[in-house]
Backbone as a chain_set.jsonl record, in Angstrom:
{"seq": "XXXXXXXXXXXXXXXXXXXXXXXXXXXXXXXXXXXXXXXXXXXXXXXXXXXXXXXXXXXXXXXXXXXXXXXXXXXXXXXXXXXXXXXXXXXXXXXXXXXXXXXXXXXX", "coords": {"N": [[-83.804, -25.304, -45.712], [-84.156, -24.146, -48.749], [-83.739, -24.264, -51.397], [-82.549, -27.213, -53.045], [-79.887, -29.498, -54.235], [-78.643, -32.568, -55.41], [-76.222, -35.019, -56.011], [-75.309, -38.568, -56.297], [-73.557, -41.423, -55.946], [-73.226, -44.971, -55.449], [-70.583, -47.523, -55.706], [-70.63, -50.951, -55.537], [-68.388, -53.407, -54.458], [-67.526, -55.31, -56.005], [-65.964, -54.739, -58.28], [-63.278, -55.02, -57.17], [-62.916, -57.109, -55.715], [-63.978, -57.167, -53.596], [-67.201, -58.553, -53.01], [-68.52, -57.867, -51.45], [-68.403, -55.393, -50.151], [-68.9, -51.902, -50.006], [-68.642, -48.423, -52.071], [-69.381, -45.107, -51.753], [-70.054, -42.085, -52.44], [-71.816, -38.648, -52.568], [-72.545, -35.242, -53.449], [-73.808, -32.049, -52.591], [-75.916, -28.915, -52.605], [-77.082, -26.38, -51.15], [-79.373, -24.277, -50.66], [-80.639, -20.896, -49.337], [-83.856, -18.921, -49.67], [-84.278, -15.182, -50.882], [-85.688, -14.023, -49.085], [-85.552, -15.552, -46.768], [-82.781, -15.674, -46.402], [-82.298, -12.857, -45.433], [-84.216, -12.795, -42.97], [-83.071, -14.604, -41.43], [-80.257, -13.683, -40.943], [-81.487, -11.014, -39.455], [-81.947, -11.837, -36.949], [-83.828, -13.928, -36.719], [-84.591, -17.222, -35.928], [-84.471, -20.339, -36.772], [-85.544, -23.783, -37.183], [-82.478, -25.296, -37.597], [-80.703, -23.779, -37.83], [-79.644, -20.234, -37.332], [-78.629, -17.489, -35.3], [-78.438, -15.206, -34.761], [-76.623, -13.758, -36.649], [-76.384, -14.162, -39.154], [-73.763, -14.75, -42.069], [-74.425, -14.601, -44.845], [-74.229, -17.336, -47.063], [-74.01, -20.104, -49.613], [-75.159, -23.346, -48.792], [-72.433, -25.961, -49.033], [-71.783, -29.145, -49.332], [-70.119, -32.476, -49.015], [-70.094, -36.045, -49.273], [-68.585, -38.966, -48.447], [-68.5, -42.634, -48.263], [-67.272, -45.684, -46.946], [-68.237, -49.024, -47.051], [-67.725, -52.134, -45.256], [-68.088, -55.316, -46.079], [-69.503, -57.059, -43.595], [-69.282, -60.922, -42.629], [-72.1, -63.322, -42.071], [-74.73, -61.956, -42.318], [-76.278, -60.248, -45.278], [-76.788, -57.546, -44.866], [-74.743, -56.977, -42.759], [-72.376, -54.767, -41.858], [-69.272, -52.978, -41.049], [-69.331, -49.222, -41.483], [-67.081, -46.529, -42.691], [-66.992, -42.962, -42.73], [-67.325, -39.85, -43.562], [-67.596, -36.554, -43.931], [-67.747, -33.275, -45.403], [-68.213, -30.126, -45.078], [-68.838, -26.67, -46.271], [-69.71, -23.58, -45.779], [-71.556, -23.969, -42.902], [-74.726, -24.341, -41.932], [-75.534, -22.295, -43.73], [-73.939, -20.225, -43.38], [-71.249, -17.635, -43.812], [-69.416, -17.402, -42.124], [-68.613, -19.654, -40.583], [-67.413, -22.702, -40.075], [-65.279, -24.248, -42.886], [-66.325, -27.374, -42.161], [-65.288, -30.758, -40.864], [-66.218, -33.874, -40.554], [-66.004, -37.121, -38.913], [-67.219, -40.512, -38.592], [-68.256, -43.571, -37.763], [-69.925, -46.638, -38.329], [-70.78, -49.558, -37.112], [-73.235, -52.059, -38.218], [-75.772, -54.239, -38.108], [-77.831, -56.895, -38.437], [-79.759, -59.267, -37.559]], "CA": [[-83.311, -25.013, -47.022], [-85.429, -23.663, -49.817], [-83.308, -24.994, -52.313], [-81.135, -28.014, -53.119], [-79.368, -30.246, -55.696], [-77.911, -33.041, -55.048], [-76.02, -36.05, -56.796], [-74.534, -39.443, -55.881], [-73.793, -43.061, -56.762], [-72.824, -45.958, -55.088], [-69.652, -48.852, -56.531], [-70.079, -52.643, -55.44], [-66.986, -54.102, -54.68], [-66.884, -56.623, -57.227], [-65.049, -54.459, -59.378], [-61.884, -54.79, -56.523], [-62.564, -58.162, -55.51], [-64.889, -57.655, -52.347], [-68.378, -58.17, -53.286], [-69.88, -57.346, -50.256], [-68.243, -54.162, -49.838], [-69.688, -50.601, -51.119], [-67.964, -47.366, -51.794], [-70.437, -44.138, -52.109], [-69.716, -40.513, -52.644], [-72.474, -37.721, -52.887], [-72.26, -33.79, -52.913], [-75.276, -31.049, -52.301], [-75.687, -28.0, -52.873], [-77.945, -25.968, -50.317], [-79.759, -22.215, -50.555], [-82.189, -20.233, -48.88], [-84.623, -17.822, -50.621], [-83.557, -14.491, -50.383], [-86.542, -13.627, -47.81], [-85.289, -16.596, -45.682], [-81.833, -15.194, -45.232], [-82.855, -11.55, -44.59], [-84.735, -13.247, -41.768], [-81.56, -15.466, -40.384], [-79.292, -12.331, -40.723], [-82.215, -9.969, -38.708], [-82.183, -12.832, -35.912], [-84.798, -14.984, -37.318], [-84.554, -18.35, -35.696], [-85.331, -21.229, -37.447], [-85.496, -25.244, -36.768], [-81.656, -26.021, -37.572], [-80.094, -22.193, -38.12], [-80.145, -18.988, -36.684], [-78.097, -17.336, -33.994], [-78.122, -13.423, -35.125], [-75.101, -13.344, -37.259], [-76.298, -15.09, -40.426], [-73.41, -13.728, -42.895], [-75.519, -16.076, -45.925], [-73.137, -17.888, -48.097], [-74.763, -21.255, -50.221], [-74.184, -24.209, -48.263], [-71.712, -27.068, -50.13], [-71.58, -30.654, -48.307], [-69.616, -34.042, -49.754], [-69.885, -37.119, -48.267], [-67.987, -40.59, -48.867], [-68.199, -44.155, -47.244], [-66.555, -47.202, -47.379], [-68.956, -50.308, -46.044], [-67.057, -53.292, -45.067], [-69.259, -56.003, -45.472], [-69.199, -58.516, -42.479], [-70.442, -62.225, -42.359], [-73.537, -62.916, -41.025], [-75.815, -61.262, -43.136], [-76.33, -59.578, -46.381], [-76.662, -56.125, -44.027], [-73.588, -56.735, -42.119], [-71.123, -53.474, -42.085], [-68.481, -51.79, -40.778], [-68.945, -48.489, -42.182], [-66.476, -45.252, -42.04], [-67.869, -41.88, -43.107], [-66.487, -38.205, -44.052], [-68.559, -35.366, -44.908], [-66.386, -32.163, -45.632], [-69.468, -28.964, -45.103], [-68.594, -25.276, -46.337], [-70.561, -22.449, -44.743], [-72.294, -24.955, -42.693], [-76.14, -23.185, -41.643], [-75.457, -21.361, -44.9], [-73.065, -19.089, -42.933], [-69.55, -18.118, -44.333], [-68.422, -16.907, -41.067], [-68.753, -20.892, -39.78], [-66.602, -24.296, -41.059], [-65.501, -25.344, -42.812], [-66.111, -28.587, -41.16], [-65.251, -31.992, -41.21], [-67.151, -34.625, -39.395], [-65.973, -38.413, -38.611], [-68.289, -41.378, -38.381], [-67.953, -45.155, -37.683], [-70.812, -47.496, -37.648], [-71.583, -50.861, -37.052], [-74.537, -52.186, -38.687], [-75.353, -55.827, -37.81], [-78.688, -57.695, -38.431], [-80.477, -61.293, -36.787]], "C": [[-84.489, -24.785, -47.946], [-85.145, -24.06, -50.97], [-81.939, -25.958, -52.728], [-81.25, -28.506, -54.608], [-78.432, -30.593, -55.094], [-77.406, -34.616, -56.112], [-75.049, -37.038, -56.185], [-74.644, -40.839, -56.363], [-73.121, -43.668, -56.009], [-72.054, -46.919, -55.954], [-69.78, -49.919, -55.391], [-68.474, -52.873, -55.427], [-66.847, -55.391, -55.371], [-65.877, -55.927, -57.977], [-63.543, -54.764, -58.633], [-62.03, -56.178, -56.126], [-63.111, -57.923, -54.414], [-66.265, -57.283, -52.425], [-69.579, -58.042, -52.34], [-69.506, -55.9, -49.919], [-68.743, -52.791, -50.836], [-69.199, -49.392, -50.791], [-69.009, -46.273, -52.135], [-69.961, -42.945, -51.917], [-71.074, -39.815, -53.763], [-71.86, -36.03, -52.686], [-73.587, -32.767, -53.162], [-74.787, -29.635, -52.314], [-77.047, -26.749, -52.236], [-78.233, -24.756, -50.608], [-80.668, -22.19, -49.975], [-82.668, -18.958, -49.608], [-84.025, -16.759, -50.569], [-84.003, -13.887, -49.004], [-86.17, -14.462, -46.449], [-83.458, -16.325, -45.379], [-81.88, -13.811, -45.057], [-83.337, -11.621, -43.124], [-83.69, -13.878, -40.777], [-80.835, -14.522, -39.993], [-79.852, -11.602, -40.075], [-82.347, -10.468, -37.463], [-82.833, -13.896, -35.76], [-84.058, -15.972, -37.02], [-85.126, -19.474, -36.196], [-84.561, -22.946, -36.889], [-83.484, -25.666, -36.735], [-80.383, -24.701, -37.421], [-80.796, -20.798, -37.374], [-79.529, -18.97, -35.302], [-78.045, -15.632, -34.36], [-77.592, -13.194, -35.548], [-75.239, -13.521, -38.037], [-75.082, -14.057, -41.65], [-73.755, -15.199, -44.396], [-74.168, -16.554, -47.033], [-74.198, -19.79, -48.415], [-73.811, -21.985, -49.166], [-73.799, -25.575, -49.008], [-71.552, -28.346, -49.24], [-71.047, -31.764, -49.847], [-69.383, -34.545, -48.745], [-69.283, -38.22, -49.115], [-68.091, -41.598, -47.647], [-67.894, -45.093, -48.138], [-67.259, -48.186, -46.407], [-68.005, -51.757, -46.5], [-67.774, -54.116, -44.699], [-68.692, -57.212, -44.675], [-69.947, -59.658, -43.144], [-71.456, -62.443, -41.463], [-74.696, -62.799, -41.815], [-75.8, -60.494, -44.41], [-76.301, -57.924, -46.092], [-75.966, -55.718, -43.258], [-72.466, -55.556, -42.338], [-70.472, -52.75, -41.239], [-68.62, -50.818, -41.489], [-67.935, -46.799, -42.143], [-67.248, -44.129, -43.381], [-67.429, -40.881, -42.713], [-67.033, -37.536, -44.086], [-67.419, -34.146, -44.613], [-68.212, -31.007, -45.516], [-68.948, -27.828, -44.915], [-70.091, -24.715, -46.073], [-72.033, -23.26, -44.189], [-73.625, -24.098, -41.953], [-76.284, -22.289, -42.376], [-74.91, -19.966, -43.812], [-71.542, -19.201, -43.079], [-68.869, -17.451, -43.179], [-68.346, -18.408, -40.031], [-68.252, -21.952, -40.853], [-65.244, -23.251, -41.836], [-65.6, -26.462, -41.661], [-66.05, -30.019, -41.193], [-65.789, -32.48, -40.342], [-66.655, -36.149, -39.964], [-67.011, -39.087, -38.746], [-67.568, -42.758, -38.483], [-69.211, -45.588, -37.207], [-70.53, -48.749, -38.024], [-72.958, -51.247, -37.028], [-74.392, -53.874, -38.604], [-77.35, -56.252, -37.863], [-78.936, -59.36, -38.278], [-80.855, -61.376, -37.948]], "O": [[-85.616, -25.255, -47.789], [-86.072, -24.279, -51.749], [-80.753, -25.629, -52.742], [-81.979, -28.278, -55.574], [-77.595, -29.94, -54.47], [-78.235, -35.165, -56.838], [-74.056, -36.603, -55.602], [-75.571, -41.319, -57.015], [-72.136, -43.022, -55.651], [-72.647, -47.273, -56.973], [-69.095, -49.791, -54.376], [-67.624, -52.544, -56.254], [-66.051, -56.305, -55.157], [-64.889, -56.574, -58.322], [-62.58, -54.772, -59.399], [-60.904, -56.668, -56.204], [-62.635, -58.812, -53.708], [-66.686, -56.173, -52.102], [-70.809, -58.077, -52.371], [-70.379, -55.219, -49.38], [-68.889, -52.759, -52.058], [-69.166, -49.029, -49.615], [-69.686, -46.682, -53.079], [-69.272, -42.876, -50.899], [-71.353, -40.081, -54.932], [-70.938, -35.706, -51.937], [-74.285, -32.994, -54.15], [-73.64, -29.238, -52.109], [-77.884, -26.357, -53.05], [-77.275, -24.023, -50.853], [-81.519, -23.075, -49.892], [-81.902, -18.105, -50.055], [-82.888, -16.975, -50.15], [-83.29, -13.436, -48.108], [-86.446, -14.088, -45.309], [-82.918, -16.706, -44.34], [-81.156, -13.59, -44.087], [-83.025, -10.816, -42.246], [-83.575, -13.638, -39.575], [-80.652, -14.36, -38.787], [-78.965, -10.909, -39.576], [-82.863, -9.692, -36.659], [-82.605, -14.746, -34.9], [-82.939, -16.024, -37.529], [-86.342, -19.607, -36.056], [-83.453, -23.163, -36.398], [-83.152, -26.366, -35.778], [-79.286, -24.894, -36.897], [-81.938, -20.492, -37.032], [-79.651, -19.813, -34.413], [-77.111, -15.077, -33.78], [-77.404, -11.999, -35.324], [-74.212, -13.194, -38.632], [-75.394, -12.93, -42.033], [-73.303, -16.324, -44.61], [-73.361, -15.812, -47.593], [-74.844, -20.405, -47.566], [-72.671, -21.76, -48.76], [-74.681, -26.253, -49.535], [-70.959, -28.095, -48.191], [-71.385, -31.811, -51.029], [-68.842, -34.157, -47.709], [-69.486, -38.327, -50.324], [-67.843, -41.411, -46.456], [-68.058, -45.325, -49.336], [-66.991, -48.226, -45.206], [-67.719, -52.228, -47.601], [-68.246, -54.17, -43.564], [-67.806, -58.022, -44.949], [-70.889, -59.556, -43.931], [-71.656, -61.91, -40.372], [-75.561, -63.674, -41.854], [-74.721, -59.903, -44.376], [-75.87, -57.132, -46.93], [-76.033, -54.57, -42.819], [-71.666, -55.768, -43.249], [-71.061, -51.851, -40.64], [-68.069, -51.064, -42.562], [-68.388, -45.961, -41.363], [-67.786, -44.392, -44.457], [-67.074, -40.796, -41.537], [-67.668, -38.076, -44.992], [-66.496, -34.158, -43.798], [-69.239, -31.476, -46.008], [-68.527, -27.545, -43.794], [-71.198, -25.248, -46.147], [-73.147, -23.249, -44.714], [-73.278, -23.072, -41.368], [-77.029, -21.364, -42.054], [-75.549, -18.931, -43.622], [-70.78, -20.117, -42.77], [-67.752, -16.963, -43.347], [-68.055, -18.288, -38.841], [-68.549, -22.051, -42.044], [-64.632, -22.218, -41.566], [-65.078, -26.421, -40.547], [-67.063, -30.505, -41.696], [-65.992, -31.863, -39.296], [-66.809, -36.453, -41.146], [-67.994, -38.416, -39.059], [-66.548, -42.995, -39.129], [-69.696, -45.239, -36.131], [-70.083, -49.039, -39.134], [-73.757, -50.938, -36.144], [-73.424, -54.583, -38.877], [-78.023, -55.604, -37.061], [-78.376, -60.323, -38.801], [-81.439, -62.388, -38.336]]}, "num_chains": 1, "name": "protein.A"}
């Protein structure tokens, strides 16, 4: 990417009554120069993009989680995780796409 912007904030669950838990939602906003998708679209391969087709469209990502804090530790979490990604490799002929996640995070 050649150019982003991105914004997000994290809520404590004190405000709901579980103060170990944490809700977070960001969203980004991805481009490439114009020389850098001339190059993707001509076949130009690069580290994460590039297959010969680039049709260039900005790429848009939002993410949210919900950490469920365990006992144990102050770093204990169940966490689940969303991201929603339009023209994902900054190509609008690809996605949208949604993507799952579940971790367990556990510290000694």
């Amino acid at each position: 990417m050649d150019r982003s912007v991105s914004l997000g904030f994290v809520v404590k669950g004190g405000l709901w009554g579980r103060a170990k838990d944490r809700l977070g939602i960001a969203a980004s906003t991805n481009r490439l120069s114009n020389d850098h998708a001339v190059y993707s679209a001509a076949g130009g391969l690069g580290v994460t993009i590039g297959d010969g087709r680039l049709s260039y469209a900005g790429e848009k990502i939002v993410e949210t989680y919900y950490a469920i804090g365990l006992g144990g530790g102050p770093h204990n979490a169940l966490t689940f995780n969303y991201q929603f990604i339009e023209n994902p490799a900054y190509n609008s002929d690809r996605g949208p796409v949604s993507i799952f996640a579940v971790r367990l995070h556990g510290e000694f």
